[in-house]
Tab-separated table of C-alpha atoms and ligand atoms in Angstrom:
chain	number	residue	atom	x	y	z
G	1	MET	CA	89.773	137.227	67.671
G	2	THR	CA	88.577	139.715	69.900
G	3	GLY	CA	87.456	140.527	72.851
G	4	VAL	CA	83.434	140.498	72.029
G	5	MET	CA	81.824	137.617	74.074
G	6	THR	CA	79.478	134.582	71.847
G	7	ALA	CA	76.857	133.784	71.893
G	8	GLU	CA	78.178	130.872	73.690
G	9	MET	CA	79.765	133.627	76.709
G	10	THR	CA	82.950	131.654	76.733
G	11	ILE	CA	84.949	134.460	78.576
G	12	TRP	CA	87.528	135.625	77.563
G	13	ASP	CA	88.258	139.903	77.899
G	14	ARG	CA	91.381	140.122	75.722
G	15	GLN	CA	90.761	143.836	76.123
G	16	TYR	CA	91.550	143.409	79.429
G	17	GLU	CA	93.460	139.928	79.707
G	18	CYS	CA	95.697	141.241	77.097
G	19	MET	CA	96.297	144.641	77.697
G	20	PRO	CA	99.770	145.633	77.477
G	21	ARG	CA	101.292	145.831	80.940
G	22	GLU	CA	101.327	150.231	80.965
G	23	GLN	CA	97.959	150.633	80.032
G	24	LEU	CA	96.812	148.138	82.453
G	25	ARG	CA	98.904	150.079	84.649
G	26	GLU	CA	97.408	153.180	84.283
G	27	LEU	CA	93.728	151.304	84.493
G	28	GLN	CA	94.602	150.073	87.886
G	29	LEU	CA	95.434	153.954	88.893
G	30	GLN	CA	92.313	155.091	88.186
G	31	ARG	CA	90.544	152.715	89.382
G	32	LEU	CA	91.977	152.729	92.340
G	33	GLN	CA	92.010	156.419	93.025
G	34	GLN	CA	88.047	156.166	92.527
G	35	THR	CA	87.881	153.304	94.556
G	36	LEU	CA	90.194	155.108	97.691
G	37	ARG	CA	87.294	157.975	97.213
G	38	ARG	CA	84.739	155.280	98.024
G	39	VAL	CA	86.208	154.439	101.318
G	40	TYR	CA	87.456	157.744	102.623
G	41	ALA	CA	84.084	158.882	102.307
G	42	GLN	CA	82.316	155.854	103.067
G	43	VAL	CA	83.674	153.812	105.570
G	44	PRO	CA	85.327	155.217	109.195
G	45	CYS	CA	88.335	152.352	109.631
G	46	TYR	CA	89.447	153.682	106.173
G	47	GLN	CA	89.415	156.653	106.712
G	48	ASN	CA	90.693	156.546	110.378
G	49	LYS	CA	93.998	154.434	109.299
G	50	PHE	CA	94.668	157.557	106.251
G	51	ARG	CA	94.583	160.125	108.859
G	52	ASP	CA	96.634	158.002	111.648
G	53	LEU	CA	99.234	157.746	108.408
G	54	GLY	CA	98.570	161.025	106.994
G	55	VAL	CA	98.055	160.481	102.973
G	56	GLU	CA	94.401	161.328	101.628
G	57	PRO	CA	93.007	159.671	98.633
G	58	GLY	CA	94.536	162.475	96.579
G	59	ASP	CA	98.161	161.812	97.467
G	60	ILE	CA	98.024	158.306	95.566
G	61	ARG	CA	98.940	159.693	92.080
G	62	SER	CA	101.302	156.341	90.687
G	63	SER	CA	101.172	153.226	91.770
G	64	GLU	CA	104.346	153.433	93.581
G	65	ASP	CA	102.520	155.763	95.839
G	66	LEU	CA	100.138	152.667	96.651
G	67	ARG	CA	102.754	151.804	99.429
G	68	HIS	CA	102.213	154.940	101.664
G	69	LEU	CA	98.756	153.521	102.266
G	70	PRO	CA	98.286	151.457	105.752
G	71	PHE	CA	97.714	147.644	105.178
G	72	THR	CA	94.886	145.949	105.987
G	73	THR	CA	93.878	142.845	107.857
G	74	LYS	CA	91.886	139.927	109.685
G	75	GLU	CA	91.680	142.029	112.636
G	76	ASP	CA	90.554	145.000	111.166
G	77	LEU	CA	87.710	143.731	109.354
G	78	ARG	CA	87.481	141.466	113.042
G	79	LEU	CA	87.296	144.472	114.962
G	80	ASN	CA	84.061	146.119	112.210
G	81	TYR	CA	82.480	142.890	112.578
G	82	PRO	CA	79.672	142.298	110.591
G	83	TYR	CA	79.132	145.429	108.298
G	84	GLY	CA	81.409	148.111	109.602
G	85	MET	CA	83.848	147.391	106.542
G	86	PHE	CA	80.787	148.049	104.179
G	87	ALA	CA	80.815	150.839	101.700
G	88	VAL	CA	77.360	151.241	100.674
G	89	PRO	CA	73.860	150.899	102.698
G	90	MET	CA	72.943	147.199	103.069
G	91	ARG	CA	69.515	147.576	100.907
G	92	GLU	CA	72.602	147.633	98.167
G	93	VAL	CA	73.718	144.646	99.595
G	94	VAL	CA	72.644	141.761	97.758
G	95	ARG	CA	74.613	138.830	98.946
G	96	ILE	CA	76.530	137.835	101.744
G	97	HIS	CA	79.326	135.615	102.281
G	98	SER	CA	82.168	134.365	105.178
G	99	SER	CA	85.278	132.667	105.112
G	100	SER	CA	85.932	130.121	108.269
G	101	GLY	CA	88.344	131.228	109.988
G	102	THR	CA	89.613	128.319	112.638
G	103	THR	CA	89.552	130.808	115.803
G	104	GLY	CA	86.938	133.833	116.488
G	105	LYS	CA	84.283	135.418	114.937
G	106	PRO	CA	84.230	134.609	111.417
G	107	THR	CA	85.071	137.402	109.088
G	108	VAL	CA	81.709	139.213	106.506
G	109	VAL	CA	81.570	140.264	102.917
G	110	GLY	CA	78.736	141.667	100.831
G	111	TYR	CA	78.230	142.200	97.062
G	112	THR	CA	76.671	144.709	95.463
G	113	ARG	CA	74.522	142.792	92.558
G	114	ASN	CA	77.127	144.380	90.586
G	115	ASP	CA	79.293	143.088	92.776
G	116	ILE	CA	77.639	139.118	91.865
G	117	ARG	CA	78.056	140.392	87.879
G	118	VAL	CA	82.291	141.579	88.176
G	119	TRP	CA	82.481	137.597	90.295
G	120	SER	CA	81.036	135.309	87.703
G	121	ASN	CA	82.571	137.190	85.034
G	122	LEU	CA	86.398	136.466	86.674
G	123	VAL	CA	85.286	133.592	87.806
G	124	ALA	CA	84.323	133.063	83.909
G	125	ARG	CA	86.871	133.920	83.136
G	126	PHE	CA	89.366	131.522	84.574
G	127	MET	CA	87.612	128.094	84.160
G	128	THR	CA	87.171	129.748	80.254
G	129	ALA	CA	91.197	129.743	80.384
G	130	ALA	CA	91.081	126.480	82.036
G	131	GLY	CA	89.164	125.317	78.956
G	132	VAL	CA	85.772	124.961	80.002
G	133	THR	CA	82.914	126.078	77.602
G	134	ALA	CA	79.354	125.895	77.018
G	135	ASP	CA	79.788	122.385	75.830
G	136	ASP	CA	80.492	121.333	79.759
G	137	ILE	CA	78.707	120.001	82.366
G	138	VAL	CA	80.297	121.264	85.606
G	139	HIS	CA	80.092	119.349	88.577
G	140	ILE	CA	79.831	121.544	91.860
G	141	ALA	CA	81.502	119.303	94.593
G	142	PHE	CA	82.287	122.741	97.188
G	143	GLY	CA	79.889	123.117	99.616
G	144	TYR	CA	77.019	125.637	99.432
G	145	GLY	CA	76.476	128.050	101.884
G	146	LEU	CA	78.312	131.380	103.612
G	147	PHE	CA	81.478	129.201	101.973
G	148	THR	CA	82.354	131.333	98.594
G	149	GLY	CA	83.707	128.527	96.533
G	150	ALA	CA	80.783	127.269	95.601
G	151	PHE	CA	78.731	129.870	94.430
G	152	GLY	CA	81.824	130.981	92.790
G	153	LEU	CA	82.049	128.494	90.533
G	154	HIS	CA	78.624	128.381	90.092
G	155	TYR	CA	77.498	131.698	88.525
G	156	GLY	CA	81.423	131.221	86.866
G	157	SER	CA	79.844	128.833	84.755
G	158	GLU	CA	76.233	129.700	84.006
G	159	GLU	CA	77.498	132.604	82.276
G	160	ILE	CA	80.114	130.917	80.337
G	161	GLY	CA	77.021	128.503	79.630
G	162	ALA	CA	77.510	125.356	80.541
G	163	SER	CA	75.727	122.605	82.530
G	164	VAL	CA	75.682	123.604	85.973
G	165	ILE	CA	75.717	120.011	88.963
G	166	PRO	CA	75.241	122.116	92.184
G	167	ILE	CA	75.883	118.499	94.130
G	168	SER	CA	77.925	120.116	96.951
G	169	SER	CA	80.434	118.648	99.282
G	170	GLY	CA	79.654	115.270	100.653
G	171	ASN	CA	78.461	111.690	99.507
G	172	THR	CA	81.217	110.649	97.638
G	173	ASP	CA	79.874	107.476	96.892
G	174	LYS	CA	76.616	109.722	95.396
G	175	GLN	CA	79.075	112.138	93.543
G	176	LEU	CA	80.577	109.328	91.586
G	177	MET	CA	77.131	107.825	90.566
G	178	ILE	CA	75.827	111.159	89.278
G	179	MET	CA	79.416	111.855	87.738
G	180	GLN	CA	79.361	108.516	85.850
G	181	ASP	CA	74.975	108.841	84.909
G	182	TYR	CA	75.231	112.760	84.192
G	183	ARG	CA	78.798	112.197	82.428
G	184	SER	CA	80.206	115.068	84.182
G	185	THR	CA	83.162	116.401	82.436
G	186	ALA	CA	84.221	119.330	84.485
G	187	LEU	CA	85.022	118.475	88.364
G	188	VAL	CA	85.135	121.734	90.706
G	189	CYS	CA	86.159	120.919	94.147
G	190	THR	CA	89.748	120.890	96.688
G	191	PRO	CA	92.620	119.380	95.268
G	192	SER	CA	92.206	117.180	98.656
G	193	TYR	CA	88.093	116.124	97.753
G	194	ALA	CA	89.898	115.500	94.394
G	195	LEU	CA	92.867	112.588	96.034
G	196	THR	CA	89.133	111.453	98.134
G	197	LEU	CA	86.832	111.206	95.263
G	198	ALA	CA	90.003	109.050	93.385
G	199	ASP	CA	90.606	106.301	96.531
G	200	ARG	CA	86.857	105.633	96.004
G	201	MET	CA	87.346	105.494	92.423
G	202	GLN	CA	90.202	102.638	93.305
G	203	GLN	CA	88.068	100.815	95.922
G	204	LYS	CA	84.789	100.455	93.997
G	205	GLY	CA	87.174	99.458	90.757
G	206	ILE	CA	86.306	102.254	89.098
G	207	ALA	CA	88.528	103.130	85.909
G	208	PRO	CA	89.271	106.768	85.175
G	209	GLU	CA	88.058	105.690	81.400
G	210	ALA	CA	84.659	105.553	83.276
G	211	LEU	CA	84.224	108.992	84.316
G	212	ALA	CA	83.946	111.972	81.543
G	213	LEU	CA	85.915	114.254	83.236
G	214	LYS	CA	88.256	116.390	81.419
G	215	TYR	CA	88.938	119.321	83.055
G	216	GLY	CA	89.221	119.403	87.175
G	217	LEU	CA	89.426	123.132	88.558
G	218	PHE	CA	90.185	123.164	91.609
G	219	GLY	CA	91.406	125.461	94.410
G	220	GLY	CA	90.465	126.759	97.780
G	221	GLU	CA	94.029	125.192	99.489
G	222	PRO	CA	97.742	124.676	98.531
G	223	TRP	CA	98.600	121.960	97.040
G	224	SER	CA	102.081	121.035	95.140
G	225	GLU	CA	102.956	119.791	91.227
G	226	GLU	CA	103.424	116.051	92.879
G	227	MET	CA	99.517	116.439	93.714
G	228	ARG	CA	98.183	117.845	90.064
G	229	ARG	CA	100.047	115.018	88.775
G	230	GLU	CA	98.802	112.313	91.177
G	231	ILE	CA	95.462	113.721	90.984
G	232	GLU	CA	95.349	114.549	86.806
G	233	ASN	CA	96.760	110.059	86.377
G	234	ARG	CA	94.350	108.651	88.873
G	235	LEU	CA	91.096	111.164	87.672
G	236	GLY	CA	91.958	110.743	83.580
G	237	LEU	CA	91.801	114.789	83.307
G	238	VAL	CA	93.836	118.187	83.542
G	239	ALA	CA	93.613	119.726	86.570
G	240	THR	CA	94.716	124.091	87.095
G	241	ASP	CA	94.649	125.393	90.372
G	242	ASN	CA	92.995	128.721	90.827
G	243	TYR	CA	93.041	131.126	93.924
G	244	GLY	CA	91.042	133.568	96.182
G	245	LEU	CA	89.826	134.718	99.380
G	246	SER	CA	86.678	135.792	100.840
G	247	GLU	CA	87.904	139.132	101.702
G	248	VAL	CA	88.812	140.024	98.551
G	249	MET	CA	85.945	138.548	96.985
G	250	GLY	CA	86.070	134.175	96.631
G	251	PRO	CA	87.410	132.586	94.097
G	252	GLY	CA	88.115	134.173	91.398
G	253	VAL	CA	91.104	136.497	92.074
G	254	ALA	CA	93.488	134.074	89.682
G	255	GLY	CA	93.196	131.113	87.831
G	256	GLU	CA	95.473	129.148	85.386
G	257	CYS	CA	95.502	128.727	82.286
G	258	GLN	CA	95.577	125.108	80.433
G	259	CYS	CA	99.597	126.185	80.045
G	260	GLN	CA	99.418	125.157	83.507
G	261	ASN	CA	102.687	127.690	84.449
G	262	GLY	CA	100.887	129.884	87.500
G	263	MET	CA	97.923	131.748	87.830
G	264	HIS	CA	96.376	134.858	86.036
G	265	LEU	CA	96.068	136.959	88.596
G	266	PHE	CA	93.073	139.620	87.480
G	267	GLU	CA	95.022	142.954	87.208
G	268	ASP	CA	92.367	144.997	85.726
G	269	HIS	CA	90.193	144.523	89.185
G	270	PHE	CA	92.930	144.029	91.614
G	271	ILE	CA	96.760	145.028	92.317
G	272	ALA	CA	98.927	142.879	93.859
G	273	GLU	CA	102.280	143.810	95.736
G	274	ILE	CA	104.001	141.025	97.621
G	275	ILE	CA	105.688	142.334	101.181
G	276	ASP	CA	108.473	141.101	102.960
G	277	PRO	CA	106.181	139.256	105.501
G	278	GLU	CA	108.063	140.366	108.416
G	279	THR	CA	108.228	144.120	108.015
G	280	GLY	CA	106.288	144.428	105.823
G	281	ALA	CA	108.922	146.972	103.007
G	282	VAL	CA	107.275	145.746	99.743
G	283	LEU	CA	109.886	142.927	97.467
G	284	ASP	CA	110.187	143.299	93.658
G	285	ALA	CA	107.143	141.001	91.846
G	286	GLY	CA	109.611	138.216	90.981
G	287	ALA	CA	110.454	137.738	94.995
G	288	GLU	CA	109.013	135.512	97.161
G	289	GLY	CA	106.617	137.035	99.953
G	290	GLU	CA	102.942	137.789	101.537
G	291	LEU	CA	100.810	138.821	98.680
G	292	VAL	CA	98.519	142.013	99.458
G	293	LEU	CA	96.026	142.655	97.537
G	294	THR	CA	93.603	146.467	97.155
G	295	SER	CA	90.274	145.610	94.970
G	296	ILE	CA	89.675	148.465	92.938
G	297	THR	CA	85.784	148.046	91.259
G	298	LYS	CA	84.387	145.822	93.752
G	299	GLU	CA	81.584	148.406	95.891
G	300	ALA	CA	80.006	146.836	99.060
G	301	PHE	CA	83.304	145.305	100.231
G	302	PRO	CA	85.989	147.247	98.756
G	303	ILE	CA	89.756	146.357	100.833
G	304	ILE	CA	92.500	148.238	100.142
G	305	ARG	CA	96.592	146.505	101.042
G	306	TYR	CA	94.695	143.056	102.395
G	307	ARG	CA	97.350	140.939	103.797
G	308	THR	CA	96.580	137.630	102.724
G	309	ARG	CA	99.339	135.982	104.304
G	310	ASP	CA	99.948	133.573	101.530
G	311	ILE	CA	102.799	133.408	100.480
G	312	THR	CA	104.126	133.437	96.607
G	313	ARG	CA	106.006	134.619	94.165
G	314	LEU	CA	104.564	136.593	91.127
G	315	ASP	CA	105.932	136.384	87.523
G	316	GLU	CA	105.391	138.814	84.603
G	317	THR	CA	107.229	137.231	82.132
G	318	PRO	CA	104.895	136.356	78.367
G	319	CYS	CA	103.001	133.005	78.753
G	320	ALA	CA	101.981	131.242	75.985
G	321	CYS	CA	98.031	131.949	75.354
G	322	GLY	CA	98.943	135.730	75.407
G	323	ARG	CA	97.104	136.848	78.175
G	324	THR	CA	99.649	139.742	79.382
G	325	LEU	CA	98.249	139.108	82.686
G	326	VAL	CA	100.692	138.416	85.779
G	327	ARG	CA	101.409	135.263	87.262
G	328	MET	CA	101.032	134.018	90.621
G	329	MET	CA	103.152	131.050	91.292
G	330	LYS	CA	101.434	128.072	93.599
G	331	THR	CA	101.618	129.415	96.919
G	332	SER	CA	103.738	127.215	99.557
G	333	GLY	CA	101.349	127.541	101.999
G	334	ARG	CA	99.611	130.437	104.091
G	335	SER	CA	102.420	132.200	106.946
G	336	ASP	CA	100.658	131.202	109.238
G	337	ASP	CA	100.538	127.646	108.543
G	338	MET	CA	104.215	127.598	108.287
G	339	LEU	CA	105.768	125.513	110.793
G	340	ILE	CA	109.142	126.299	112.561
G	341	ILE	CA	110.945	122.996	113.477
G	342	LYS	CA	113.974	123.500	115.778
G	343	GLY	CA	113.684	127.176	114.307
G	344	VAL	CA	113.882	126.008	110.650
G	345	ASN	CA	110.816	127.408	108.685
G	346	VAL	CA	108.881	124.235	106.841
G	347	PHE	CA	105.677	124.319	105.000
G	348	PRO	CA	103.397	121.100	105.128
G	349	THR	CA	103.998	121.252	101.296
G	350	GLN	CA	106.972	120.380	100.879
G	351	ILE	CA	106.653	117.664	102.807
G	352	GLU	CA	103.949	116.677	100.518
G	353	GLU	CA	106.424	116.942	97.718
G	354	VAL	CA	108.807	114.865	99.183
G	355	LEU	CA	106.419	111.825	99.858
G	356	PHE	CA	104.571	112.396	96.470
G	357	GLN	CA	107.849	111.367	94.353
G	358	VAL	CA	108.405	108.158	96.494
G	359	GLU	CA	106.699	105.456	94.869
G	360	GLY	CA	104.568	103.534	97.984
G	361	CYS	CA	103.804	106.685	99.455
G	362	GLN	CA	99.480	107.578	99.164
G	363	PRO	CA	98.869	110.816	98.868
G	364	HIS	CA	97.340	110.811	102.432
G	365	TYR	CA	99.625	112.547	105.467
G	366	GLN	CA	99.453	114.098	108.689
G	367	LEU	CA	102.333	115.576	110.594
G	368	VAL	CA	102.530	116.176	114.490
G	369	ILE	CA	104.470	118.932	116.207
G	370	GLU	CA	105.082	118.383	119.640
G	371	ARG	CA	108.322	120.099	122.596
G	372	GLU	CA	109.995	117.335	123.997
G	373	GLY	CA	111.506	119.993	126.806
G	374	THR	CA	113.067	122.589	124.901
G	375	LEU	CA	113.334	120.642	121.473
G	376	ASP	CA	110.506	120.134	118.570
G	377	THR	CA	109.366	117.481	116.802
G	378	LEU	CA	108.297	117.033	113.808
G	379	GLU	CA	106.901	113.446	113.091
G	380	VAL	CA	105.577	113.055	109.341
G	381	GLN	CA	103.163	110.266	109.209
G	382	VAL	CA	101.915	108.588	105.982
G	383	GLU	CA	100.062	105.663	104.893
G	384	VAL	CA	101.794	102.795	102.791
G	385	ASN	CA	100.892	100.679	100.253
G	386	GLU	CA	99.898	97.045	101.114
G	387	SER	CA	102.584	95.557	100.669
G	388	ILE	CA	105.344	97.930	102.280
G	389	PHE	CA	102.877	97.770	105.042
G	390	PHE	CA	103.072	94.252	105.302
G	391	ASP	CA	106.746	94.070	104.385
G	392	GLU	CA	109.249	91.899	106.714
G	393	MET	CA	110.747	94.398	109.528
G	394	LYS	CA	114.239	95.227	108.063
G	395	LYS	CA	112.647	95.836	104.886
G	396	GLN	CA	109.733	98.502	106.908
G	397	ARG	CA	113.063	99.993	108.165
G	398	GLN	CA	115.397	101.308	104.845
G	399	PHE	CA	112.292	102.238	103.377
G	400	VAL	CA	111.518	104.398	106.760
G	401	ASP	CA	115.354	105.249	106.857
G	402	MET	CA	115.324	106.599	103.003
G	403	LEU	CA	112.227	108.670	103.783
G	404	GLN	CA	113.934	110.620	106.507
G	405	LYS	CA	116.985	111.266	104.729
G	406	ARG	CA	114.860	112.461	101.788
G	407	LEU	CA	113.205	114.346	104.513
G	408	LEU	CA	116.448	115.974	106.277
G	409	SER	CA	117.744	117.181	102.614
G	410	ALA	CA	114.606	118.614	101.153
G	411	LEU	CA	113.550	120.917	104.941
G	412	GLY	CA	117.299	120.867	106.142
G	413	VAL	CA	115.427	120.018	109.343
G	414	GLY	CA	115.356	115.681	111.015
G	415	ALA	CA	112.020	114.583	110.981
G	416	ARG	CA	110.916	111.708	112.203
G	417	VAL	CA	108.763	108.588	110.140
G	418	LYS	CA	105.981	106.587	110.860
G	419	LEU	CA	104.560	104.327	108.568
G	420	VAL	CA	100.021	103.935	109.217
G	421	GLU	CA	98.280	101.394	107.700
G	422	PRO	CA	96.353	102.117	103.901
G	423	SER	CA	92.889	104.099	104.225
G	424	SER	CA	93.840	104.958	108.089
G	425	MET	CA	94.338	108.711	107.547
G	426	PRO	CA	91.592	110.902	107.334
G	427	ARG	CA	89.712	112.464	104.017
G	428	TYR	CA	88.438	115.207	103.051
G	429	GLU	CA	85.539	116.396	101.840
G	430	GLY	CA	86.886	120.777	101.431
G	431	LYS	CA	89.711	121.436	102.700
G	432	ALA	CA	92.422	119.197	104.404
G	433	SER	CA	93.773	120.140	107.611
G	434	ARG	CA	97.173	118.116	107.944
G	435	VAL	CA	99.207	119.367	111.013
G	436	ILE	CA	98.113	118.484	114.611
G	437	ASP	CA	100.729	121.312	116.582
G	438	ARG	CA	100.891	119.986	119.770
G	439	ARG	CA	103.109	122.632	120.512
G	440	ARG	CA	100.326	125.287	120.751
G	441	LEU	CA	98.443	122.947	123.287
G	442	VAL	CA	101.512	123.231	126.206
G	443	ASP	CA	102.158	126.877	125.304
G	444	LYS	CA	98.561	127.598	125.717
G	445	LYS	CA	98.531	125.900	129.358
S	501	LIG	O1	89.232	129.784	100.023
S	501	LIG	C1	88.046	130.991	98.692
S	501	LIG	C2	88.168	130.129	97.554
S	501	LIG	C3	86.853	128.891	96.924
S	501	LIG	C4	89.589	129.797	96.262
S	501	LIG	C5	87.588	127.824	96.184
S	501	LIG	C6	89.474	128.732	94.959
S	501	LIG	C7	88.636	128.243	95.206
S	501	LIG	P1	88.330	131.010	102.279
S	501	LIG	O2	87.852	130.164	102.391
S	501	LIG	O3	88.620	133.031	102.661
S	501	LIG	O4	88.219	131.363	100.383
S	501	LIG	O5	90.526	130.909	101.850
S	501	LIG	C8	91.508	131.879	101.494
S	501	LIG	O6	92.455	129.825	100.724
S	501	LIG	O7	93.737	132.672	101.751
S	501	LIG	C9	94.672	130.441	101.140
S	501	LIG	O8	95.565	130.311	101.861
S	501	LIG	C10	93.775	129.293	100.644
S	501	LIG	N1	93.645	129.025	99.378
S	501	LIG	C11	92.316	129.481	98.295
S	501	LIG	N2	92.826	128.980	96.865
S	501	LIG	C12	94.422	128.718	97.360
S	501	LIG	C13	94.991	127.986	95.676
S	501	LIG	C14	88.359	130.459	99.550
S	501	LIG	N3	94.622	128.264	94.718
S	501	LIG	C15	92.562	131.158	101.356
S	501	LIG	N4	96.429	128.198	96.857
S	501	LIG	C16	92.965	131.803	101.149
S	501	LIG	C17	97.215	127.893	97.824
S	501	LIG	C18	95.061	128.601	98.511
S	501	LIG	N5	96.021	128.369	98.990
């Protein structure tokens, strides 16, 4: 088979996705050099940063030299709000998106016509890798708006030739009705919303067989392997992970194939590095650390060595699908979301893994961190099924003890477990927010 797009536009760019790695590195270098010349000429922020470090685009002669370039951080984007980082005049920008961001001004990103074409193609690539074809009916339950999720997946689906249902987010009952009546075969949303849908189906007595779903393409937030299995069982589909961030493009930076063993990162468009988040030193690709991304084909909003804050590991070993692109492992989360409890680093996904392994725990939980005197305390509030919630005190006590022991051994720090009633925790339509850190409130006073 060749990399030629078929009439149905199934997008598997074999020429690039299966390129020998040596050749890929050459392509990356060539594209990087072009990008550097452009940003140096067009974006004052980069010109200043390069000058401060005494580097010029011409100094970058190998991929090893990348490490001599400055990092870009969210702060740089804030300082250049809204359009200061754009590398083309506004008349060439055909779309603007922005990232949610919990504090301060959002980050604004722009796309030229060609950027939109590349973006759609990359989303189509990972959707194809996940199994989606022109015969599929794609149900997009991301919110349409400034968030890149919905439009990214929408254009990617159309590129494949699939039929798109742009239902957007919210109104879970209507989502279920449309999924049943319109025979949606692929579901696109956050993993948290997939669980919200599964819960509602259960409440309404809708069996997975009543739906036509085959594929779930989930992304936008970290989720564990245990959560993947739970979603697959309850929705009766094959769930794949996909990753991206608005600053770098949106969805379509990396996505899993049907082997479900990490997300192929589209290295012909982005160069990935792993760094030590504390020192900024570049680590071996196999080591776990912070992902740093450089875009090498973007026109409107190119970005150099962007510190994503996402903690992950890259795997260069071959994948059974034949793609030679490096695989990005499920992230354990953002370094900003890492909790430091009594000096121990804890990611919410580690807690999720433990909870999901215990029969009787529902996949809905919240973490409350407080400071009592000088001591941090972590409370894990988890929904349990009715038989446990209404069980006699002694049995409940044993259940709590067992959970606390498991958490202690997995996290290396103790947590208090509080069982809460079924359906009492918040449900999410988009990205979940499961951490309540009351220490921050105290610190701010
Ligand atoms: O969430 C883009 C996106 C939309 C990706 C839909 C996939 C699907 P932002 O709102 O800018 O963009 O948030 C980006 O979300 O830095 C990660 O921390 C997190 N994130 C996104 N996808 C994943 C994933 C979109 N698959 C931030 N696993 C990123 C873990 C993810 N974290």
